[in-house]
Structures are given as structure tokens and as C-alpha cells.
Coordinates of C-alpha atoms and ligand atoms in Angstrom, one line a residue:
M26 CA 0.0 0.0 0.0
S27 CA 1.5 3.4 -1.0
P28 CA 1.5 6.2 1.6
T29 CA -1.0 8.1 -0.5
E30 CA -3.6 5.3 -0.4
T31 CA -6.0 5.5 2.5
L32 CA -6.9 2.5 4.5
A33 CA -10.6 1.4 4.3
D34 CA -12.4 1.6 7.6
P35 CA -12.5 -1.9 9.2
V36 CA -16.2 -1.7 10.2
D37 CA -17.0 -0.7 6.6
V38 CA -14.9 -3.6 5.3
M39 CA -16.7 -6.0 7.6
G40 CA -20.1 -4.5 6.4
R41 CA -19.1 -5.2 2.7
L42 CA -17.9 -8.7 3.7
L43 CA -21.4 -9.4 5.0
S44 CA -23.1 -8.3 1.7
F45 CA -24.1 -10.9 -0.8
E46 CA -21.5 -9.6 -3.2
G47 CA -18.8 -9.7 -0.5
K48 CA -19.5 -13.3 0.2
Q49 CA -19.1 -14.2 -3.4
N50 CA -15.4 -13.2 -3.3
P51 CA -14.4 -12.2 0.2
Y52 CA -10.6 -12.5 -0.4
P53 CA -9.9 -8.9 -1.5
L54 CA -11.8 -7.6 1.5
Y55 CA -9.7 -9.8 3.8
E56 CA -6.6 -8.0 2.3
Q57 CA -8.2 -4.6 3.0
M58 CA -8.6 -5.7 6.6
R59 CA -5.1 -7.2 6.8
A60 CA -3.7 -3.8 5.7
H61 CA -4.5 -2.6 9.2
G62 CA -2.4 -5.4 10.7
P63 CA -2.8 -8.9 12.1
V64 CA -4.9 -7.7 15.0
V65 CA -7.3 -4.8 14.2
D66 CA -8.5 -2.9 17.3
V67 CA -11.8 -1.1 16.6
G68 CA -11.7 1.5 19.4
G69 CA -11.4 -1.1 22.1
A70 CA -15.0 -2.3 21.3
H71 CA -14.2 -5.1 18.9
L72 CA -11.1 -6.9 17.5
F73 CA -10.7 -8.4 14.0
V74 CA -7.9 -10.9 13.7
T75 CA -6.3 -11.5 10.3
G76 CA -3.0 -13.1 11.1
H77 CA -2.3 -16.9 11.0
A78 CA -0.3 -17.0 14.2
E79 CA -2.7 -14.6 15.9
C80 CA -5.8 -16.7 15.0
A81 CA -4.0 -19.9 16.0
R82 CA -3.1 -18.3 19.4
A83 CA -6.7 -17.0 19.9
L84 CA -8.1 -20.5 19.4
R85 CA -5.7 -21.8 22.1
E86 CA -6.3 -19.0 24.6
P87 CA -8.5 -20.4 27.5
D88 CA -9.6 -16.9 28.4
L89 CA -11.2 -16.4 24.9
L90 CA -14.6 -18.0 25.1
S91 CA -16.8 -19.7 22.6
T92 CA -20.4 -18.3 22.4
D93 CA -22.0 -20.1 25.3
A94 CA -25.3 -19.1 27.0
A95 CA -23.7 -16.4 29.2
V96 CA -21.8 -14.9 26.3
Q97 CA -24.9 -14.9 24.1
D98 CA -26.8 -13.0 26.8
G99 CA -24.3 -10.2 26.3
K100 CA -24.3 -10.4 22.5
L101 CA -27.9 -11.3 21.4
P102 CA -30.6 -10.2 23.8
G103 CA -33.8 -12.2 23.2
W104 CA -31.9 -15.3 22.0
R105 CA -33.6 -17.5 24.7
E106 CA -36.8 -17.2 22.7
H107 CA -35.2 -19.0 19.8
A108 CA -35.0 -22.8 19.6
S109 CA -32.0 -22.7 17.4
W110 CA -29.7 -20.9 19.9
V111 CA -31.3 -22.6 22.9
W112 CA -30.3 -26.0 21.5
L113 CA -26.9 -24.7 20.1
T114 CA -25.8 -23.6 23.6
R115 CA -26.4 -27.1 24.9
N116 CA -23.8 -28.6 22.5
M117 CA -20.0 -28.8 22.9
L118 CA -19.2 -26.2 20.2
F119 CA -21.1 -23.5 22.0
S120 CA -20.0 -24.3 25.5
N121 CA -17.0 -23.6 27.7
D122 CA -15.4 -25.5 30.6
P123 CA -16.5 -27.2 32.7
D124 CA -19.4 -28.3 30.4
H125 CA -17.2 -28.4 27.2
E126 CA -14.7 -30.7 28.8
R127 CA -17.5 -33.0 30.0
Y128 CA -19.1 -33.2 26.6
R129 CA -15.8 -33.6 24.7
R130 CA -14.7 -36.4 27.1
F131 CA -18.0 -38.2 26.4
F132 CA -17.9 -38.0 22.6
A133 CA -14.3 -37.8 21.7
S134 CA -13.1 -41.4 21.8
A135 CA -15.8 -42.3 19.2
F136 CA -14.0 -40.2 16.7
S137 CA -10.4 -41.2 17.4
A138 CA -8.1 -41.8 14.5
R139 CA -8.4 -45.6 15.3
S140 CA -12.2 -45.5 15.1
V141 CA -12.2 -43.5 11.9
E142 CA -9.9 -46.1 10.3
T143 CA -12.4 -48.8 11.1
W144 CA -15.0 -46.9 9.1
R145 CA -12.9 -46.8 5.9
P146 CA -14.8 -49.7 4.3
M147 CA -18.1 -48.0 5.0
V148 CA -16.8 -44.7 3.6
E149 CA -15.5 -46.5 0.5
R150 CA -18.9 -48.2 -0.1
R151 CA -20.7 -44.8 0.4
A152 CA -18.3 -43.2 -2.0
A153 CA -18.8 -45.8 -4.7
D154 CA -22.6 -45.6 -4.3
T155 CA -22.6 -41.8 -4.5
V156 CA -20.3 -41.7 -7.6
E157 CA -22.5 -44.3 -9.3
H158 CA -25.6 -42.2 -8.5
V159 CA -23.9 -39.1 -10.1
A160 CA -22.8 -41.2 -13.1
R161 CA -26.4 -42.5 -13.7
L162 CA -27.8 -38.9 -13.6
A163 CA -25.0 -37.5 -15.8
A164 CA -25.7 -40.3 -18.4
E165 CA -29.2 -38.7 -18.9
G166 CA -27.3 -35.9 -20.6
G167 CA -28.5 -32.8 -18.7
P168 CA -26.5 -30.9 -16.1
V169 CA -26.3 -32.4 -12.6
D170 CA -26.2 -30.3 -9.4
L171 CA -23.1 -31.7 -7.6
V172 CA -24.0 -30.1 -4.3
A173 CA -27.3 -32.0 -4.0
E174 CA -26.4 -35.2 -5.8
F175 CA -22.8 -35.7 -4.7
S176 CA -21.5 -33.6 -1.9
F177 CA -24.6 -33.5 0.4
R178 CA -25.4 -37.1 -0.4
M179 CA -22.0 -38.4 0.5
A180 CA -21.7 -36.3 3.7
V181 CA -25.1 -37.1 5.1
G182 CA -24.7 -40.7 4.0
V183 CA -21.5 -41.1 6.1
I184 CA -22.7 -39.4 9.3
G185 CA -26.2 -40.8 8.8
E186 CA -24.9 -44.4 8.7
L187 CA -22.7 -43.8 11.7
L188 CA -25.5 -42.4 13.8
G189 CA -28.0 -45.0 12.7
I190 CA -30.3 -42.7 10.7
P191 CA -32.0 -44.8 8.0
D192 CA -31.1 -43.9 4.4
E193 CA -34.6 -43.0 3.5
D194 CA -34.6 -40.2 6.0
H195 CA -31.3 -38.5 4.8
A196 CA -32.7 -36.3 2.0
A197 CA -35.3 -34.7 4.4
F198 CA -32.4 -33.3 6.5
R199 CA -31.0 -31.1 3.7
S200 CA -32.9 -27.9 4.0
G201 CA -32.9 -28.1 7.8
V202 CA -29.2 -28.5 8.1
G203 CA -28.8 -25.4 5.8
D204 CA -31.3 -23.4 7.9
I205 CA -29.4 -24.3 11.1
T206 CA -26.1 -23.2 9.7
M207 CA -27.7 -19.8 8.8
T208 CA -28.2 -19.2 12.5
L209 CA -24.4 -19.0 12.9
E210 CA -24.2 -16.0 10.6
P211 CA -24.0 -12.5 12.2
I212 CA -27.6 -11.7 13.2
R213 CA -28.9 -8.3 12.1
D214 CA -32.6 -9.2 12.6
M215 CA -34.0 -11.9 14.8
G216 CA -36.2 -13.0 11.8
Q217 CA -33.0 -14.5 10.4
L218 CA -33.5 -17.3 13.0
T219 CA -37.0 -18.3 12.1
A220 CA -36.2 -21.1 9.6
G221 CA -33.4 -22.4 11.8
D222 CA -35.6 -22.4 14.9
A223 CA -38.2 -24.6 13.1
A224 CA -35.5 -26.9 11.7
M225 CA -34.0 -27.3 15.2
E226 CA -37.4 -28.2 16.7
R227 CA -38.0 -30.8 14.0
F228 CA -34.5 -32.3 14.4
A229 CA -35.0 -32.4 18.2
V230 CA -38.2 -34.4 17.9
Y231 CA -36.4 -36.8 15.4
F232 CA -33.4 -37.3 17.7
H233 CA -35.4 -37.8 20.8
D234 CA -37.3 -40.5 19.0
L235 CA -34.1 -42.1 17.6
V236 CA -32.6 -42.1 21.1
A237 CA -35.8 -43.8 22.5
R238 CA -35.8 -46.4 19.7
R239 CA -32.1 -47.3 20.3
R240 CA -32.6 -47.5 24.0
A241 CA -35.5 -49.9 23.5
Q242 CA -33.6 -51.9 20.8
P243 CA -29.9 -51.1 20.5
A244 CA -28.2 -51.4 17.1
N245 CA -24.6 -51.3 15.9
D246 CA -24.3 -47.5 15.6
L247 CA -23.0 -44.6 17.5
T248 CA -26.4 -43.4 18.8
S249 CA -26.9 -46.8 20.5
A250 CA -23.3 -46.6 22.0
F251 CA -23.9 -43.1 23.3
V252 CA -27.3 -44.0 24.8
K253 CA -25.7 -47.0 26.6
A254 CA -22.8 -44.9 27.9
R255 CA -25.1 -42.1 29.1
D256 CA -27.5 -44.5 30.8
A257 CA -24.6 -46.3 32.5
A258 CA -22.6 -43.3 33.8
G259 CA -25.2 -40.5 33.8
E260 CA -22.6 -38.0 32.7
L261 CA -25.0 -36.2 30.3
S262 CA -28.6 -35.3 30.5
E263 CA -31.0 -36.6 27.8
T264 CA -31.3 -33.1 26.4
E265 CA -27.5 -32.7 26.2
L266 CA -27.3 -36.0 24.4
V267 CA -29.9 -34.9 21.8
A268 CA -28.2 -31.5 21.4
N269 CA -24.8 -33.0 20.7
L270 CA -26.3 -35.6 18.3
M271 CA -27.8 -32.7 16.4
L272 CA -24.4 -31.0 16.3
L273 CA -22.8 -34.1 15.0
L274 CA -25.4 -34.3 12.2
V275 CA -25.1 -30.6 11.2
A276 CA -21.3 -30.3 11.6
A277 CA -20.7 -33.5 9.6
T278 CA -23.0 -32.6 6.8
E279 CA -22.7 -28.9 5.8
A280 CA -18.9 -28.3 6.1
P281 CA -17.9 -31.6 4.5
Q282 CA -20.5 -30.9 1.7
D283 CA -18.8 -27.6 1.1
L284 CA -15.3 -29.1 1.2
L285 CA -16.3 -31.7 -1.4
S286 CA -17.9 -29.2 -3.8
N287 CA -14.9 -26.9 -3.5
M288 CA -12.5 -29.7 -4.2
V289 CA -14.4 -30.7 -7.4
R290 CA -14.6 -27.1 -8.6
L291 CA -11.0 -26.4 -7.9
A292 CA -10.0 -29.7 -9.7
L293 CA -12.0 -28.6 -12.8
E294 CA -10.7 -25.1 -12.7
H295 CA -7.0 -26.3 -12.4
P296 CA -6.9 -29.2 -14.9
G297 CA -3.2 -30.0 -14.1
E298 CA -3.9 -30.3 -10.4
G299 CA -7.2 -32.1 -11.2
E300 CA -5.3 -34.7 -13.4
R301 CA -2.8 -35.3 -10.6
L302 CA -5.6 -35.9 -8.1
R303 CA -7.3 -38.3 -10.5
T304 CA -4.1 -40.3 -11.3
D305 CA -1.9 -40.1 -8.2
E306 CA -3.2 -41.5 -5.0
K307 CA -0.6 -39.6 -3.0
A308 CA -1.9 -36.3 -4.2
A309 CA -5.2 -36.5 -2.3
A310 CA -4.1 -35.4 1.1
G311 CA -2.3 -32.3 -0.1
F312 CA -5.3 -31.4 -2.3
V313 CA -7.7 -31.6 0.7
D314 CA -5.4 -29.4 2.8
E315 CA -4.9 -26.8 0.1
T316 CA -8.7 -26.7 -0.6
L317 CA -9.2 -26.1 3.2
R318 CA -6.6 -23.3 3.1
F319 CA -7.5 -21.6 -0.1
E320 CA -11.3 -21.9 -0.1
P321 CA -12.3 -22.6 3.5
A322 CA -15.7 -24.1 4.2
A323 CA -15.6 -22.2 7.6
Q324 CA -14.3 -18.7 7.3
I325 CA -15.0 -16.8 10.5
L326 CA -15.0 -18.0 14.2
N327 CA -16.1 -15.9 17.2
R328 CA -14.6 -15.6 20.7
V329 CA -15.2 -13.2 23.6
A330 CA -12.7 -12.1 26.3
A331 CA -13.5 -13.8 29.6
R332 CA -11.5 -11.1 31.5
D333 CA -9.4 -8.0 30.9
L334 CA -6.3 -9.3 29.0
E335 CA -3.7 -8.3 26.5
F336 CA -3.6 -9.9 23.1
F337 CA -0.5 -9.3 21.0
G338 CA 0.0 -6.0 22.7
V339 CA -3.6 -4.9 22.4
K340 CA -5.6 -4.4 25.6
V341 CA -8.8 -6.3 25.5
A342 CA -11.5 -5.6 28.1
K343 CA -13.7 -8.4 29.5
G344 CA -16.7 -9.0 27.2
V345 CA -15.1 -7.6 24.0
P346 CA -15.7 -9.8 21.0
L347 CA -12.9 -11.1 18.7
T348 CA -13.8 -12.0 15.1
L349 CA -11.3 -14.5 13.9
L350 CA -11.0 -14.2 10.1
I351 CA -9.5 -17.6 9.7
A352 CA -9.9 -17.5 5.9
A353 CA -7.6 -14.4 6.0
G354 CA -5.2 -16.2 8.3
N355 CA -5.1 -19.0 5.7
R356 CA -3.7 -16.4 3.2
D357 CA -1.3 -14.6 5.6
P358 CA 1.8 -13.9 3.6
R359 CA 3.9 -14.1 6.7
R360 CA 3.0 -17.8 6.9
F361 CA 2.5 -18.9 3.3
G362 CA 4.5 -18.1 0.1
D363 CA 2.2 -17.0 -2.8
P364 CA -0.9 -17.3 -0.6
G365 CA -3.2 -16.4 -3.4
V366 CA -2.0 -19.4 -5.5
F367 CA -3.8 -22.7 -5.3
D368 CA -0.9 -25.2 -4.9
P369 CA -1.8 -28.6 -3.5
A370 CA 1.9 -29.6 -3.5
R371 CA 2.5 -26.8 -0.9
A372 CA 4.9 -28.1 1.8
D373 CA 4.1 -27.6 5.5
N374 CA 0.5 -26.5 4.9
S375 CA -1.5 -25.7 8.0
P376 CA -5.0 -24.3 7.3
L377 CA -6.9 -22.9 10.3
T378 CA -10.2 -24.3 8.9
F379 CA -10.6 -27.1 11.4
S380 CA -10.0 -24.6 14.2
G381 CA -7.5 -25.4 17.0
G382 CA -7.2 -25.7 20.7
A383 CA -10.1 -27.0 22.9
H384 CA -12.7 -26.9 20.1
F385 CA -10.5 -28.4 17.3
C386 CA -12.9 -30.1 15.0
L387 CA -13.8 -33.5 16.3
G388 CA -14.5 -34.8 12.8
A389 CA -11.4 -33.7 11.1
A390 CA -10.0 -37.2 10.5
L391 CA -13.3 -38.4 9.2
A392 CA -13.8 -35.4 6.9
R393 CA -10.3 -35.8 5.5
M394 CA -10.7 -39.6 4.9
S395 CA -14.1 -39.1 3.2
A396 CA -12.8 -36.3 0.9
E397 CA -9.6 -38.1 0.0
T398 CA -11.8 -41.2 -1.0
V399 CA -14.7 -39.8 -2.9
V400 CA -13.4 -36.9 -4.9
P401 CA -10.6 -38.8 -6.8
L402 CA -13.2 -41.6 -7.4
L403 CA -15.6 -39.2 -9.0
L404 CA -12.8 -37.8 -11.2
R405 CA -11.7 -41.3 -12.3
R406 CA -15.3 -42.5 -13.0
L407 CA -16.2 -39.3 -15.0
P408 CA -13.1 -38.1 -16.7
G409 CA -15.1 -35.8 -18.9
L410 CA -16.6 -33.9 -16.0
R411 CA -17.0 -30.1 -16.8
L412 CA -18.5 -27.1 -15.0
A413 CA -21.8 -26.3 -16.7
G414 CA -22.0 -22.6 -15.6
P415 CA -20.5 -20.1 -13.2
A416 CA -20.2 -21.4 -9.6
T417 CA -21.9 -19.1 -7.1
F418 CA -21.8 -19.2 -3.3
R419 CA -24.7 -19.2 -0.8
D420 CA -25.4 -16.0 1.1
Q421 CA -23.2 -17.2 4.0
I422 CA -19.7 -16.4 5.2
V423 CA -19.3 -18.3 8.5
Q424 CA -20.1 -21.5 6.8
R425 CA -19.3 -20.7 3.2
G426 CA -20.0 -23.0 0.1
H427 CA -21.7 -23.4 -3.1
G428 CA -25.5 -23.6 -3.2
R429 CA -25.5 -25.3 -6.5
L430 CA -22.7 -26.6 -8.7
L431 CA -23.8 -27.7 -12.2
V432 CA -21.7 -30.1 -14.1
T433 CA -21.9 -32.3 -17.2
A434 CA -20.0 -35.5 -17.8
G435 CA -18.8 -34.4 -21.2
Ligands
LIG10 C1 -14.7 -30.0 6.0 C2 -15.2 -30.5 7.1 C3 -15.3 -29.8 8.4 C4 -14.9 -28.5 8.7 C5 -14.3 -27.4 7.8 C6 -15.1 -28.3 10.1 C7 -14.9 -27.2 10.9 C8 -15.0 -27.1 12.2 C9 -14.6 -26.0 13.0 C10 -14.0 -24.7 12.4 C11 -14.9 -26.2 14.3 C12 -14.6 -25.4 15.5 C13 -15.3 -24.0 15.6 C14 -14.7 -23.2 16.7 O1 -13.6 -23.4 17.2 O2 -15.4 -22.3 17.1 C15 -15.4 -27.6 14.4 C16 -15.9 -28.2 15.5 C17 -16.5 -29.4 15.5 N1 -16.7 -30.2 14.5 FE1 -16.1 -29.9 12.6 N2 -15.7 -29.5 10.6 C18 -15.8 -30.4 9.6 C19 -16.3 -31.7 9.7 C20 -16.8 -32.3 10.8 C21 -17.3 -33.6 10.8 C22 -17.3 -34.7 9.7 C23 -17.8 -33.8 12.1 C24 -18.4 -35.0 12.7 C25 -18.0 -36.0 13.1 C26 -17.5 -32.6 12.9 C27 -17.8 -32.4 14.2 C28 -17.4 -31.3 14.9 C29 -17.7 -31.1 16.3 C30 -18.5 -32.1 17.2 C31 -17.1 -29.9 16.7 C32 -17.2 -29.3 18.1 C33 -15.9 -29.6 18.8 C34 -15.8 -28.9 20.2 O3 -16.4 -27.9 20.4 O4 -15.0 -29.5 21.0 N3 -16.9 -31.7 12.0 N4 -15.5 -28.1 13.1

């Protein structure tokens, strides 16, 4: 930036980021924010964090809280009237210790690297079924929406099977999962929560019923295992169990769906890299990491200071919100060479997209394995795959991804 250029006001940049146009291509706006530095102090009232190291530190700082019920009281008066946030604050993502530690202890071992490895045959079977489904549709000649027919179908198929949700119920979750992720966006009008409230109420009825059915007749699935563990040790209330089952369904559907869609689009837009992904098994892990860095399915995380503290030399008063622009951190030139270049061969990649610290994504290993399995399989099965129109993004920035992605099989 030359000395004659004036810096854009950070609040104004954030406002533009939250517009529909801003969400289509947020990356130039992140650079405008970064021009103010890695930690942007808006008059002591709000911090925006753009640096990689600074976001990583914020995620590991125990005195920076996730949005639990007490934090939400300060941020969004009236939220207790809304089923979406009432249920969200009962899950591990929107809790802090001691509840967070208790929830995480209860659910974490089910998603260990060892468990995930035992699910590989199921993931491979789901991947093969999903790819054949797309191939059948594509053979009809018209464009296919990959978000609905590939990415969503694969993501919900994997978590649905793990939780014991019958296949015939999967499709009905699609709109509700999307509506619930909309409640994570910055709220400017409480009406934004209406669809998410209704979806959460529907999901709660569904999961209460699933829990009751598995209690009466256990099956070989995680819901049955969680019900048995809960009933034996009493570490969780029934409501907390249901809230965290809903989190697992939503978290394991929308973000993985967006990762898969982004991977396919990037492979088609970068034919050399796409060809490597198709032909070289070893290329998949790097392609997943670079997609997470370059086009993150989660772009913004929120924290609030639990006490007066100092963060990278900036005084932060208790209650002040920090907006962690992890998608900007993923393009921090102090951490990554040529950050605006999509390079799946990048050494020592470290996207912030699975978060870090206490709330580090519980499903990261599962999401990676699914993506590394299904996307190369699609590219091998349909070598003539082409984009059938411009790819647009949903009106979302916290959970960002394509609403539709039309392709033809060539
Ligand atoms: C591309 C795929 C995924 C992305 C980008 C992603 C991203 C994230 C992020 C950013 C967080 C933490 C947010 C914060 O720190 O405030 C998180 C937490 C979480 N994720 Fe994922 N996720 C993905 C897939 C999954 C899957 C497949 C599952 C299910 C098994 C899952 C379950 C969870 C859970 C339970 C938490 C809460 C952890 C806690 O609070 O301790 N996620 N995820």
C-alpha cells in the first residue's frame, strides 16, 4: 500500500464482507482488513484478527470464550426465545469449561483416529454408491447439481450411517441443516433465526425419537453406543445427548459438503492439479489441505474475552468480541508463500479451517478420509466432467460454500 492510499475503515470492510457480493469473493476484503495489521482494534470495542499465528493463538487461549449461553446473553438479547440458539448452547461447540470438557470427554473417543480407520470400508462403499448415482444422472445428458447429488449425499450418508439414521430419512435433512447453519451468521434481525428455529425443533423431535428407539432396541451404531454410555454413567442429561447428536449431524453434513464441492470445482478449474488428483493416490491429502486453506468451508470464528487481558500488545476488556477471520489467516503472507495461488503440493500446509485448541474439529480425520476417498473416485469415474455454468456461493460467510454446482459429464 502506497502512503497516498488511505486504509478502508475496518467496520466498513466488515459490512461489505457481509453483503451478498462480498460473500461471493471475500478475499480482496480480507486483504483490506489485513492492511490494518494482524490484530485490528476497533476503538477497544471489537477486534478483527487476520494473522495466521494470531488466529491460532486466539483459538488456544483459554480466556477467549466460545459463544455459550452467558456470552450470548451479552451479544444477542432475546436469543432465549429462539429454539436454534437454545439448542446450540447445549452442545459442545457453543460451551466452555466445565461443560465443554465434560461433553468432549463423552464424545471424543468415538471419533479417534483408530475408530475413523475402522470406518474406511463404509466410507469407500458410500463413496462408490454416491459416484454411481452421479454417473447415472449424468448419463441422462443434462447438467447435474453436484452439491445435492454428490457432496450432500456423500456427507449425510456417512454421518447418517454412523449415527444409525435410516437412508430413506437422509434427504429430508438437507434444508434443515442449511437453515441451522444460517443461524451461525452474524444476526442483524431476529427474523433470520425463524427457519433455523423450526428446523432445530423438527430435528430435536427426530433425535429424541431415535434415542428412544435405540434405548429400546440397540443397534450397531454410535447413537446406541452413546445411549448406553449415558444411561450407565449419567454424565450427560438426555437433552445434552440430543443437542450433541444434532451438532454431529449438522457439523458432519454442511462443512464436509462444502469441502467436497470446493474440491471438485478447484480440480475442474485447475486441470493439471485435477489430473494429478485423478491419477496419483498420494496427491489427495495435499489437495484436501490446500482446498481447506484456499477456499475454506468455515471462514469466521467468534470468541469473547472472559476477563481483561492483553492480546499481541492490544488491551482487550472483558466482554469484548474477537472476530477471527481464519480465511484471512489462511492467506497470511507471513506464513504462506504466494498465498493467493492454489498449490496442492505446498509443503508444511496448516490451514486454520478445522479450528484449534479445545474446540478443534472432532470430525477432522473423518472429513479428510471421506474427501480423499470420494473426490478422486468421481474424477476417475467421470473423466469428462465439466462445469456447466458459473459457480456461485450461498449468502453465507461463517459456513461458506456453493448452493449449486452444475456439471456435465462431457
Ligand atoms: C470439512 C469439514 C469440516 C470443517 C471445515 C469443520 C470445521 C470445524 C470448526 C471450524 C470447528 C470449531 C469451531 C470453533 O472453534 O469455534 C469444528 C468443531 C466441531 N466439528 Fe467440525 N468441521 C468439519 C467436519 C466435521 C465432521 C465430519 C464432524 C463429525 C464427526 C464434525 C464435528 C465437529 C464437532 C463435534 C465440533 C465441536 C468440537 C468442540 O467444540 O469441541 N466436524 N469443526
